[in-house]
JSON list of C-alpha atoms in Angstrom, two decimals:
[
{"chain": "P", "resi": 1, "resn": "UNK", "atom": "CA", "xyz": [14.90, 8.71, 45.91]},
{"chain": "P", "resi": 2, "resn": "UNK", "atom": "CA", "xyz": [13.82, 4.70, 45.14]},
{"chain": "P", "resi": 3, "resn": "UNK", "atom": "CA", "xyz": [16.70, 2.76, 44.06]},
{"chain": "P", "resi": 4, "resn": "UNK", "atom": "CA", "xyz": [17.23, -0.35, 42.23]},
{"chain": "P", "resi": 5, "resn": "UNK", "atom": "CA", "xyz": [19.56, -2.51, 44.45]},
{"chain": "P", "resi": 6, "resn": "UNK", "atom": "CA", "xyz": [22.15, -5.29, 43.18]},
{"chain": "P", "resi": 7, "resn": "UNK", "atom": "CA", "xyz": [23.78, -7.90, 44.89]},
{"chain": "P", "resi": 8, "resn": "UNK", "atom": "CA", "xyz": [26.09, -9.20, 44.90]},
{"chain": "P", "resi": 9, "resn": "UNK", "atom": "CA", "xyz": [28.58, -6.16, 43.89]},
{"chain": "P", "resi": 10, "resn": "UNK", "atom": "CA", "xyz": [31.33, -8.23, 42.54]},
{"chain": "P", "resi": 11, "resn": "UNK", "atom": "CA", "xyz": [31.19, -12.25, 41.94]},
{"chain": "P", "resi": 12, "resn": "UNK", "atom": "CA", "xyz": [34.30, -14.29, 40.90]},
{"chain": "P", "resi": 13, "resn": "UNK", "atom": "CA", "xyz": [33.23, -17.75, 39.58]},
{"chain": "P", "resi": 14, "resn": "UNK", "atom": "CA", "xyz": [34.67, -20.92, 37.60]},
{"chain": "P", "resi": 15, "resn": "UNK", "atom": "CA", "xyz": [33.90, -21.40, 34.57]},
{"chain": "P", "resi": 16, "resn": "UNK", "atom": "CA", "xyz": [31.06, -23.88, 34.20]},
{"chain": "P", "resi": 17, "resn": "UNK", "atom": "CA", "xyz": [29.69, -22.91, 36.94]},
{"chain": "P", "resi": 18, "resn": "UNK", "atom": "CA", "xyz": [25.92, -21.60, 37.56]},
{"chain": "P", "resi": 19, "resn": "UNK", "atom": "CA", "xyz": [25.65, -18.01, 39.07]},
{"chain": "P", "resi": 20, "resn": "UNK", "atom": "CA", "xyz": [22.62, -16.18, 40.04]},
{"chain": "P", "resi": 21, "resn": "UNK", "atom": "CA", "xyz": [22.55, -12.56, 39.86]},
{"chain": "P", "resi": 22, "resn": "UNK", "atom": "CA", "xyz": [19.83, -10.64, 42.43]},
{"chain": "P", "resi": 23, "resn": "UNK", "atom": "CA", "xyz": [18.05, -7.55, 41.72]},
{"chain": "P", "resi": 24, "resn": "UNK", "atom": "CA", "xyz": [15.40, -5.87, 43.67]},
{"chain": "P", "resi": 25, "resn": "UNK", "atom": "CA", "xyz": [13.77, -3.26, 41.64]},
{"chain": "P", "resi": 26, "resn": "UNK", "atom": "CA", "xyz": [11.55, -0.09, 42.35]},
{"chain": "P", "resi": 27, "resn": "UNK", "atom": "CA", "xyz": [8.49, -1.51, 44.45]},
{"chain": "P", "resi": 28, "resn": "UNK", "atom": "CA", "xyz": [5.64, -0.29, 41.96]},
{"chain": "P", "resi": 29, "resn": "UNK", "atom": "CA", "xyz": [7.63, -0.53, 38.67]},
{"chain": "P", "resi": 30, "resn": "UNK", "atom": "CA", "xyz": [6.33, -2.61, 35.97]},
{"chain": "P", "resi": 31, "resn": "UNK", "atom": "CA", "xyz": [8.81, -3.67, 33.18]},
{"chain": "P", "resi": 32, "resn": "UNK", "atom": "CA", "xyz": [12.27, -5.29, 34.60]},
{"chain": "P", "resi": 33, "resn": "UNK", "atom": "CA", "xyz": [15.62, -5.64, 32.29]},
{"chain": "P", "resi": 34, "resn": "UNK", "atom": "CA", "xyz": [18.99, -7.11, 32.43]},
{"chain": "P", "resi": 35, "resn": "UNK", "atom": "CA", "xyz": [21.67, -5.45, 30.32]},
{"chain": "P", "resi": 36, "resn": "UNK", "atom": "CA", "xyz": [25.38, -6.08, 30.47]},
{"chain": "P", "resi": 37, "resn": "UNK", "atom": "CA", "xyz": [28.44, -4.23, 29.82]},
{"chain": "P", "resi": 38, "resn": "UNK", "atom": "CA", "xyz": [31.82, -6.05, 28.69]},
{"chain": "P", "resi": 39, "resn": "UNK", "atom": "CA", "xyz": [34.72, -3.83, 29.47]},
{"chain": "P", "resi": 40, "resn": "UNK", "atom": "CA", "xyz": [35.58, -0.90, 27.31]},
{"chain": "P", "resi": 41, "resn": "UNK", "atom": "CA", "xyz": [32.28, -1.85, 25.25]},
{"chain": "P", "resi": 42, "resn": "UNK", "atom": "CA", "xyz": [28.82, -0.70, 24.68]},
{"chain": "P", "resi": 43, "resn": "UNK", "atom": "CA", "xyz": [26.01, -1.48, 27.44]},
{"chain": "P", "resi": 44, "resn": "UNK", "atom": "CA", "xyz": [23.79, -4.13, 25.67]},
{"chain": "P", "resi": 45, "resn": "UNK", "atom": "CA", "xyz": [20.22, -5.23, 25.76]},
{"chain": "P", "resi": 46, "resn": "UNK", "atom": "CA", "xyz": [19.68, -8.87, 27.28]},
{"chain": "P", "resi": 47, "resn": "UNK", "atom": "CA", "xyz": [16.08, -9.34, 28.13]},
{"chain": "P", "resi": 48, "resn": "UNK", "atom": "CA", "xyz": [12.85, -7.47, 29.33]},
{"chain": "P", "resi": 49, "resn": "UNK", "atom": "CA", "xyz": [10.47, -8.84, 31.61]},
{"chain": "P", "resi": 50, "resn": "UNK", "atom": "CA", "xyz": [6.70, -7.91, 31.86]},
{"chain": "P", "resi": 51, "resn": "UNK", "atom": "CA", "xyz": [3.48, -9.34, 33.33]},
{"chain": "P", "resi": 52, "resn": "UNK", "atom": "CA", "xyz": [5.85, -12.40, 34.68]},
{"chain": "P", "resi": 53, "resn": "UNK", "atom": "CA", "xyz": [6.91, -13.33, 31.04]},
{"chain": "P", "resi": 54, "resn": "UNK", "atom": "CA", "xyz": [9.66, -12.33, 29.27]},
{"chain": "P", "resi": 55, "resn": "UNK", "atom": "CA", "xyz": [8.69, -9.62, 26.31]},
{"chain": "P", "resi": 56, "resn": "UNK", "atom": "CA", "xyz": [11.78, -9.30, 24.64]},
{"chain": "P", "resi": 57, "resn": "UNK", "atom": "CA", "xyz": [15.38, -10.42, 24.33]},
{"chain": "P", "resi": 58, "resn": "UNK", "atom": "CA", "xyz": [18.47, -10.71, 22.73]},
{"chain": "P", "resi": 59, "resn": "UNK", "atom": "CA", "xyz": [20.83, -12.78, 20.40]},
{"chain": "P", "resi": 60, "resn": "UNK", "atom": "CA", "xyz": [23.00, -12.89, 23.67]},
{"chain": "P", "resi": 61, "resn": "UNK", "atom": "CA", "xyz": [20.29, -14.55, 25.69]},
{"chain": "P", "resi": 62, "resn": "UNK", "atom": "CA", "xyz": [20.93, -17.69, 24.92]},
{"chain": "P", "resi": 63, "resn": "UNK", "atom": "CA", "xyz": [19.56, -20.88, 26.65]},
{"chain": "P", "resi": 64, "resn": "UNK", "atom": "CA", "xyz": [22.52, -20.69, 28.72]},
{"chain": "P", "resi": 65, "resn": "UNK", "atom": "CA", "xyz": [20.53, -17.58, 30.49]},
{"chain": "P", "resi": 66, "resn": "UNK", "atom": "CA", "xyz": [17.20, -17.39, 32.51]},
{"chain": "P", "resi": 67, "resn": "UNK", "atom": "CA", "xyz": [15.24, -14.92, 34.72]},
{"chain": "P", "resi": 68, "resn": "UNK", "atom": "CA", "xyz": [12.89, -15.12, 37.55]},
{"chain": "P", "resi": 69, "resn": "UNK", "atom": "CA", "xyz": [10.80, -13.15, 39.34]},
{"chain": "P", "resi": 70, "resn": "UNK", "atom": "CA", "xyz": [10.32, -15.70, 42.11]},
{"chain": "P", "resi": 71, "resn": "UNK", "atom": "CA", "xyz": [8.13, -13.41, 45.02]},
{"chain": "P", "resi": 72, "resn": "UNK", "atom": "CA", "xyz": [7.23, -10.00, 43.68]},
{"chain": "P", "resi": 73, "resn": "UNK", "atom": "CA", "xyz": [10.23, -8.44, 44.68]},
{"chain": "P", "resi": 74, "resn": "UNK", "atom": "CA", "xyz": [13.39, -9.90, 43.45]},
{"chain": "P", "resi": 75, "resn": "UNK", "atom": "CA", "xyz": [14.42, -10.16, 39.90]},
{"chain": "P", "resi": 76, "resn": "UNK", "atom": "CA", "xyz": [16.91, -12.81, 38.84]},
{"chain": "P", "resi": 77, "resn": "UNK", "atom": "CA", "xyz": [19.09, -13.43, 36.22]},
{"chain": "P", "resi": 78, "resn": "UNK", "atom": "CA", "xyz": [20.76, -16.79, 35.95]},
{"chain": "P", "resi": 79, "resn": "UNK", "atom": "CA", "xyz": [23.65, -18.19, 33.80]},
{"chain": "P", "resi": 80, "resn": "UNK", "atom": "CA", "xyz": [23.72, -21.78, 33.84]},
{"chain": "P", "resi": 81, "resn": "UNK", "atom": "CA", "xyz": [27.17, -22.43, 32.78]},
{"chain": "P", "resi": 82, "resn": "UNK", "atom": "CA", "xyz": [29.33, -19.55, 32.91]},
{"chain": "P", "resi": 83, "resn": "UNK", "atom": "CA", "xyz": [32.12, -19.41, 29.97]},
{"chain": "P", "resi": 84, "resn": "UNK", "atom": "CA", "xyz": [34.79, -16.61, 30.41]},
{"chain": "P", "resi": 85, "resn": "UNK", "atom": "CA", "xyz": [32.96, -14.20, 27.60]},
{"chain": "P", "resi": 86, "resn": "UNK", "atom": "CA", "xyz": [30.43, -13.70, 30.28]},
{"chain": "P", "resi": 87, "resn": "UNK", "atom": "CA", "xyz": [32.79, -11.53, 32.15]},
{"chain": "P", "resi": 88, "resn": "UNK", "atom": "CA", "xyz": [31.08, -8.26, 32.47]},
{"chain": "P", "resi": 89, "resn": "UNK", "atom": "CA", "xyz": [29.24, -5.81, 34.14]},
{"chain": "P", "resi": 90, "resn": "UNK", "atom": "CA", "xyz": [25.40, -6.88, 34.31]},
{"chain": "P", "resi": 91, "resn": "UNK", "atom": "CA", "xyz": [22.70, -3.99, 35.09]},
{"chain": "P", "resi": 92, "resn": "UNK", "atom": "CA", "xyz": [19.44, -4.60, 36.18]},
{"chain": "P", "resi": 93, "resn": "UNK", "atom": "CA", "xyz": [17.20, -1.66, 35.39]},
{"chain": "P", "resi": 94, "resn": "UNK", "atom": "CA", "xyz": [13.13, -0.96, 36.13]},
{"chain": "P", "resi": 95, "resn": "UNK", "atom": "CA", "xyz": [10.46, 1.36, 35.04]},
{"chain": "P", "resi": 96, "resn": "UNK", "atom": "CA", "xyz": [6.83, 2.11, 35.85]},
{"chain": "P", "resi": 97, "resn": "UNK", "atom": "CA", "xyz": [6.13, 2.37, 32.29]},
{"chain": "P", "resi": 98, "resn": "UNK", "atom": "CA", "xyz": [7.72, 2.74, 28.76]},
{"chain": "P", "resi": 99, "resn": "UNK", "atom": "CA", "xyz": [7.52, 6.69, 28.80]},
{"chain": "P", "resi": 100, "resn": "UNK", "atom": "CA", "xyz": [8.88, 7.26, 32.22]},
{"chain": "P", "resi": 101, "resn": "UNK", "atom": "CA", "xyz": [12.32, 6.13, 31.23]},
{"chain": "P", "resi": 102, "resn": "UNK", "atom": "CA", "xyz": [14.79, 3.51, 32.93]},
{"chain": "P", "resi": 103, "resn": "UNK", "atom": "CA", "xyz": [16.29, 3.69, 36.76]},
{"chain": "P", "resi": 104, "resn": "UNK", "atom": "CA", "xyz": [19.50, 1.23, 36.99]},
{"chain": "P", "resi": 105, "resn": "UNK", "atom": "CA", "xyz": [21.10, -0.70, 39.63]},
{"chain": "P", "resi": 106, "resn": "UNK", "atom": "CA", "xyz": [24.64, -0.21, 40.28]},
{"chain": "P", "resi": 107, "resn": "UNK", "atom": "CA", "xyz": [25.62, -3.49, 38.75]},
{"chain": "P", "resi": 108, "resn": "UNK", "atom": "CA", "xyz": [27.31, -6.95, 39.45]},
{"chain": "P", "resi": 109, "resn": "UNK", "atom": "CA", "xyz": [30.71, -7.28, 38.15]},
{"chain": "P", "resi": 110, "resn": "UNK", "atom": "CA", "xyz": [31.02, -10.83, 37.25]},
{"chain": "P", "resi": 111, "resn": "UNK", "atom": "CA", "xyz": [34.46, -12.47, 36.89]},
{"chain": "P", "resi": 112, "resn": "UNK", "atom": "CA", "xyz": [34.84, -16.18, 35.40]},
{"chain": "P", "resi": 113, "resn": "UNK", "atom": "CA", "xyz": [37.79, -17.49, 35.44]},
{"chain": "N", "resi": 1, "resn": "UNK", "atom": "CA", "xyz": [18.43, -2.16, 13.65]},
{"chain": "N", "resi": 2, "resn": "UNK", "atom": "CA", "xyz": [18.93, 0.93, 15.12]},
{"chain": "N", "resi": 3, "resn": "UNK", "atom": "CA", "xyz": [22.43, 2.43, 15.60]},
{"chain": "N", "resi": 4, "resn": "UNK", "atom": "CA", "xyz": [23.05, 4.62, 18.18]},
{"chain": "N", "resi": 5, "resn": "UNK", "atom": "CA", "xyz": [26.91, 6.66, 17.69]},
{"chain": "N", "resi": 6, "resn": "UNK", "atom": "CA", "xyz": [28.44, 9.19, 20.27]},
{"chain": "N", "resi": 7, "resn": "UNK", "atom": "CA", "xyz": [30.65, 12.21, 19.24]},
{"chain": "N", "resi": 8, "resn": "UNK", "atom": "CA", "xyz": [33.23, 12.82, 20.29]},
{"chain": "N", "resi": 9, "resn": "UNK", "atom": "CA", "xyz": [34.22, 9.57, 21.95]},
{"chain": "N", "resi": 10, "resn": "UNK", "atom": "CA", "xyz": [36.35, 11.37, 24.52]},
{"chain": "N", "resi": 11, "resn": "UNK", "atom": "CA", "xyz": [36.58, 15.05, 25.33]},
{"chain": "N", "resi": 12, "resn": "UNK", "atom": "CA", "xyz": [38.82, 17.13, 27.83]},
{"chain": "N", "resi": 13, "resn": "UNK", "atom": "CA", "xyz": [38.07, 20.88, 28.58]},
{"chain": "N", "resi": 14, "resn": "UNK", "atom": "CA", "xyz": [39.20, 23.26, 31.37]},
{"chain": "N", "resi": 15, "resn": "UNK", "atom": "CA", "xyz": [36.94, 23.68, 34.23]},
{"chain": "N", "resi": 16, "resn": "UNK", "atom": "CA", "xyz": [34.21, 26.41, 33.67]},
{"chain": "N", "resi": 17, "resn": "UNK", "atom": "CA", "xyz": [33.76, 25.88, 29.88]},
{"chain": "N", "resi": 18, "resn": "UNK", "atom": "CA", "xyz": [30.70, 25.11, 28.55]},
{"chain": "N", "resi": 19, "resn": "UNK", "atom": "CA", "xyz": [30.54, 21.83, 26.18]},
{"chain": "N", "resi": 20, "resn": "UNK", "atom": "CA", "xyz": [28.28, 20.00, 23.86]},
{"chain": "N", "resi": 21, "resn": "UNK", "atom": "CA", "xyz": [28.15, 16.08, 23.75]},
{"chain": "N", "resi": 22, "resn": "UNK", "atom": "CA", "xyz": [26.33, 14.46, 20.43]},
{"chain": "N", "resi": 23, "resn": "UNK", "atom": "CA", "xyz": [24.26, 11.76, 19.54]},
{"chain": "N", "resi": 24, "resn": "UNK", "atom": "CA", "xyz": [22.83, 10.34, 16.85]},
{"chain": "N", "resi": 25, "resn": "UNK", "atom": "CA", "xyz": [20.60, 7.14, 16.04]},
{"chain": "N", "resi": 26, "resn": "UNK", "atom": "CA", "xyz": [19.97, 5.76, 12.23]},
{"chain": "N", "resi": 27, "resn": "UNK", "atom": "CA", "xyz": [15.81, 4.88, 12.71]},
{"chain": "N", "resi": 28, "resn": "UNK", "atom": "CA", "xyz": [14.46, 8.38, 13.36]},
{"chain": "N", "resi": 29, "resn": "UNK", "atom": "CA", "xyz": [10.99, 6.24, 14.75]},
{"chain": "N", "resi": 30, "resn": "UNK", "atom": "CA", "xyz": [11.91, 6.61, 18.41]},
{"chain": "N", "resi": 31, "resn": "UNK", "atom": "CA", "xyz": [9.56, 6.74, 21.28]},
{"chain": "N", "resi": 32, "resn": "UNK", "atom": "CA", "xyz": [12.23, 8.39, 24.05]},
{"chain": "N", "resi": 33, "resn": "UNK", "atom": "CA", "xyz": [15.56, 9.19, 24.67]},
{"chain": "N", "resi": 34, "resn": "UNK", "atom": "CA", "xyz": [17.56, 9.03, 28.09]},
{"chain": "N", "resi": 35, "resn": "UNK", "atom": "CA", "xyz": [21.23, 10.79, 28.73]},
{"chain": "N", "resi": 36, "resn": "UNK", "atom": "CA", "xyz": [22.97, 8.53, 31.49]},
{"chain": "N", "resi": 37, "resn": "UNK", "atom": "CA", "xyz": [26.16, 9.19, 33.16]},
{"chain": "N", "resi": 38, "resn": "UNK", "atom": "CA", "xyz": [28.80, 6.53, 34.15]},
{"chain": "N", "resi": 39, "resn": "UNK", "atom": "CA", "xyz": [31.25, 6.94, 36.58]},
{"chain": "N", "resi": 40, "resn": "UNK", "atom": "CA", "xyz": [34.05, 4.46, 36.22]},
{"chain": "N", "resi": 41, "resn": "UNK", "atom": "CA", "xyz": [33.35, 0.96, 37.25]},
{"chain": "N", "resi": 42, "resn": "UNK", "atom": "CA", "xyz": [29.89, 2.14, 38.41]},
{"chain": "N", "resi": 43, "resn": "UNK", "atom": "CA", "xyz": [26.27, 2.03, 37.49]},
{"chain": "N", "resi": 44, "resn": "UNK", "atom": "CA", "xyz": [24.12, 4.45, 35.03]},
{"chain": "N", "resi": 45, "resn": "UNK", "atom": "CA", "xyz": [22.45, 7.51, 36.60]},
{"chain": "N", "resi": 46, "resn": "UNK", "atom": "CA", "xyz": [19.64, 8.88, 34.89]},
{"chain": "N", "resi": 47, "resn": "UNK", "atom": "CA", "xyz": [20.42, 12.93, 33.98]},
{"chain": "N", "resi": 48, "resn": "UNK", "atom": "CA", "xyz": [17.33, 13.74, 31.25]},
{"chain": "N", "resi": 49, "resn": "UNK", "atom": "CA", "xyz": [14.53, 12.05, 29.54]},
{"chain": "N", "resi": 50, "resn": "UNK", "atom": "CA", "xyz": [13.17, 13.03, 26.40]},
{"chain": "N", "resi": 51, "resn": "UNK", "atom": "CA", "xyz": [9.79, 12.02, 25.03]},
{"chain": "N", "resi": 52, "resn": "UNK", "atom": "CA", "xyz": [9.66, 11.97, 21.23]},
{"chain": "N", "resi": 53, "resn": "UNK", "atom": "CA", "xyz": [7.01, 14.86, 21.31]},
{"chain": "N", "resi": 54, "resn": "UNK", "atom": "CA", "xyz": [9.42, 17.09, 23.04]},
{"chain": "N", "resi": 55, "resn": "UNK", "atom": "CA", "xyz": [12.25, 19.30, 21.48]},
{"chain": "N", "resi": 56, "resn": "UNK", "atom": "CA", "xyz": [14.41, 19.62, 25.07]},
{"chain": "N", "resi": 57, "resn": "UNK", "atom": "CA", "xyz": [14.65, 19.34, 28.25]},
{"chain": "N", "resi": 58, "resn": "UNK", "atom": "CA", "xyz": [16.35, 20.87, 31.48]},
{"chain": "N", "resi": 59, "resn": "UNK", "atom": "CA", "xyz": [17.93, 20.05, 34.71]},
{"chain": "N", "resi": 60, "resn": "UNK", "atom": "CA", "xyz": [20.20, 22.56, 36.45]},
{"chain": "N", "resi": 61, "resn": "UNK", "atom": "CA", "xyz": [23.32, 22.81, 34.23]},
{"chain": "N", "resi": 62, "resn": "UNK", "atom": "CA", "xyz": [22.18, 20.49, 32.05]},
{"chain": "N", "resi": 63, "resn": "UNK", "atom": "CA", "xyz": [19.91, 21.10, 29.08]},
{"chain": "N", "resi": 64, "resn": "UNK", "atom": "CA", "xyz": [19.04, 17.86, 26.10]},
{"chain": "N", "resi": 65, "resn": "UNK", "atom": "CA", "xyz": [17.61, 18.53, 22.98]},
{"chain": "N", "resi": 66, "resn": "UNK", "atom": "CA", "xyz": [16.06, 16.32, 20.79]},
{"chain": "N", "resi": 67, "resn": "UNK", "atom": "CA", "xyz": [15.90, 16.43, 16.77]},
{"chain": "N", "resi": 68, "resn": "UNK", "atom": "CA", "xyz": [13.89, 13.17, 15.69]},
{"chain": "N", "resi": 69, "resn": "UNK", "atom": "CA", "xyz": [13.94, 13.77, 12.35]},
{"chain": "N", "resi": 70, "resn": "UNK", "atom": "CA", "xyz": [17.66, 14.51, 12.05]},
{"chain": "N", "resi": 71, "resn": "UNK", "atom": "CA", "xyz": [18.08, 11.49, 14.18]},
{"chain": "N", "resi": 72, "resn": "UNK", "atom": "CA", "xyz": [20.17, 13.82, 16.99]},
{"chain": "N", "resi": 73, "resn": "UNK", "atom": "CA", "xyz": [20.20, 14.71, 20.03]},
{"chain": "N", "resi": 74, "resn": "UNK", "atom": "CA", "xyz": [22.54, 16.96, 22.34]},
{"chain": "N", "resi": 75, "resn": "UNK", "atom": "CA", "xyz": [23.86, 17.74, 25.57]},
{"chain": "N", "resi": 76, "resn": "UNK", "atom": "CA", "xyz": [24.76, 20.81, 26.71]},
{"chain": "N", "resi": 77, "resn": "UNK", "atom": "CA", "xyz": [26.44, 21.01, 29.80]},
{"chain": "N", "resi": 78, "resn": "UNK", "atom": "CA", "xyz": [26.92, 24.88, 31.05]},
{"chain": "N", "resi": 79, "resn": "UNK", "atom": "CA", "xyz": [30.23, 25.95, 33.46]},
{"chain": "N", "resi": 80, "resn": "UNK", "atom": "CA", "xyz": [31.67, 22.63, 33.66]},
{"chain": "N", "resi": 81, "resn": "UNK", "atom": "CA", "xyz": [32.91, 21.35, 36.81]},
{"chain": "N", "resi": 82, "resn": "UNK", "atom": "CA", "xyz": [35.77, 18.26, 37.75]},
{"chain": "N", "resi": 83, "resn": "UNK", "atom": "CA", "xyz": [32.59, 16.84, 39.48]},
{"chain": "N", "resi": 84, "resn": "UNK", "atom": "CA", "xyz": [31.19, 16.33, 35.92]},
{"chain": "N", "resi": 85, "resn": "UNK", "atom": "CA", "xyz": [33.84, 14.17, 34.76]},
{"chain": "N", "resi": 86, "resn": "UNK", "atom": "CA", "xyz": [32.39, 10.88, 33.82]},
{"chain": "N", "resi": 87, "resn": "UNK", "atom": "CA", "xyz": [31.48, 8.90, 30.76]},
{"chain": "N", "resi": 88, "resn": "UNK", "atom": "CA", "xyz": [27.93, 10.15, 29.44]},
{"chain": "N", "resi": 89, "resn": "UNK", "atom": "CA", "xyz": [25.70, 7.63, 27.27]},
{"chain": "N", "resi": 90, "resn": "UNK", "atom": "CA", "xyz": [22.79, 8.36, 25.11]},
{"chain": "N", "resi": 91, "resn": "UNK", "atom": "CA", "xyz": [19.80, 5.73, 24.83]},
{"chain": "N", "resi": 92, "resn": "UNK", "atom": "CA", "xyz": [16.80, 5.35, 22.50]},
{"chain": "N", "resi": 93, "resn": "UNK", "atom": "CA", "xyz": [13.79, 3.73, 23.10]},
{"chain": "N", "resi": 94, "resn": "UNK", "atom": "CA", "xyz": [11.63, 2.69, 20.10]},
{"chain": "N", "resi": 95, "resn": "UNK", "atom": "CA", "xyz": [8.18, 1.47, 21.35]},
{"chain": "N", "resi": 96, "resn": "UNK", "atom": "CA", "xyz": [5.88, 2.17, 23.97]},
{"chain": "N", "resi": 97, "resn": "UNK", "atom": "CA", "xyz": [6.11, -1.74, 24.75]},
{"chain": "N", "resi": 98, "resn": "UNK", "atom": "CA", "xyz": [8.70, -1.30, 27.23]},
{"chain": "N", "resi": 99, "resn": "UNK", "atom": "CA", "xyz": [11.27, -2.90, 25.28]},
{"chain": "N", "resi": 100, "resn": "UNK", "atom": "CA", "xyz": [14.88, -2.44, 24.97]},
{"chain": "N", "resi": 101, "resn": "UNK", "atom": "CA", "xyz": [16.80, 0.68, 24.74]},
{"chain": "N", "resi": 102, "resn": "UNK", "atom": "CA", "xyz": [19.85, 1.00, 22.14]},
{"chain": "N", "resi": 103, "resn": "UNK", "atom": "CA", "xyz": [22.70, 2.53, 23.62]},
{"chain": "N", "resi": 104, "resn": "UNK", "atom": "CA", "xyz": [25.56, 4.59, 22.46]},
{"chain": "N", "resi": 105, "resn": "UNK", "atom": "CA", "xyz": [29.02, 4.36, 22.49]},
{"chain": "N", "resi": 106, "resn": "UNK", "atom": "CA", "xyz": [29.74, 7.02, 25.08]},
{"chain": "N", "resi": 107, "resn": "UNK", "atom": "CA", "xyz": [31.81, 10.14, 25.19]},
{"chain": "N", "resi": 108, "resn": "UNK", "atom": "CA", "xyz": [34.28, 10.07, 28.05]},
{"chain": "N", "resi": 109, "resn": "UNK", "atom": "CA", "xyz": [34.22, 13.59, 29.97]},
{"chain": "N", "resi": 110, "resn": "UNK", "atom": "CA", "xyz": [37.71, 15.04, 31.82]},
{"chain": "N", "resi": 111, "resn": "UNK", "atom": "CA", "xyz": [37.07, 18.44, 33.23]},
{"chain": "N", "resi": 112, "resn": "UNK", "atom": "CA", "xyz": [40.52, 19.94, 33.92]},
{"chain": "N", "resi": 113, "resn": "UNK", "atom": "CA", "xyz": [40.32, 22.09, 37.23]}
]
């Protein structure tokens, strides 16, 4: 069964550093998403991406965050200057069409120290 | 804003028991609803997807129902097994434009051998 692949599985970074989280969505999917889950809390929406542009973003997704689909297969989330409160599990998801639901990756655990 | 609540927050049952997990949402104008399973520290595995026009979906020992007008969905697990122990999340999508899912708070299920 097709999978969404995320790398790395765990990343530790110092506060103020830039991080890039990588995702390879399912190849024929058109909609891409990033979510995050702070330990013990709900899964929260960050951003959705369709047709090479952001279609929706949450209040969390401020100027420190950006997304890119650089080469037609990867989908990346960049955090420019990490803060302690950015520590969370970050999930990438993709969808072929809105009615087909999401497929999630296994996540990247980001720890900011 | 859509609020999604799951009751109970935690549930412990003996192996073999049938059980029901509940999900409620405040805005009944949903497009679809998806149930996920999350193992500790892991990603989200899709279990069942229900479109707004459907009343229920079944997969093996799992059955999910949807009552849009009352803002409720249930996940029924038959003949529970220790391997079913996980957190179960429901998520609702509001539109056919592929935008965000709103996640519930989750139910942590423990099946005791």
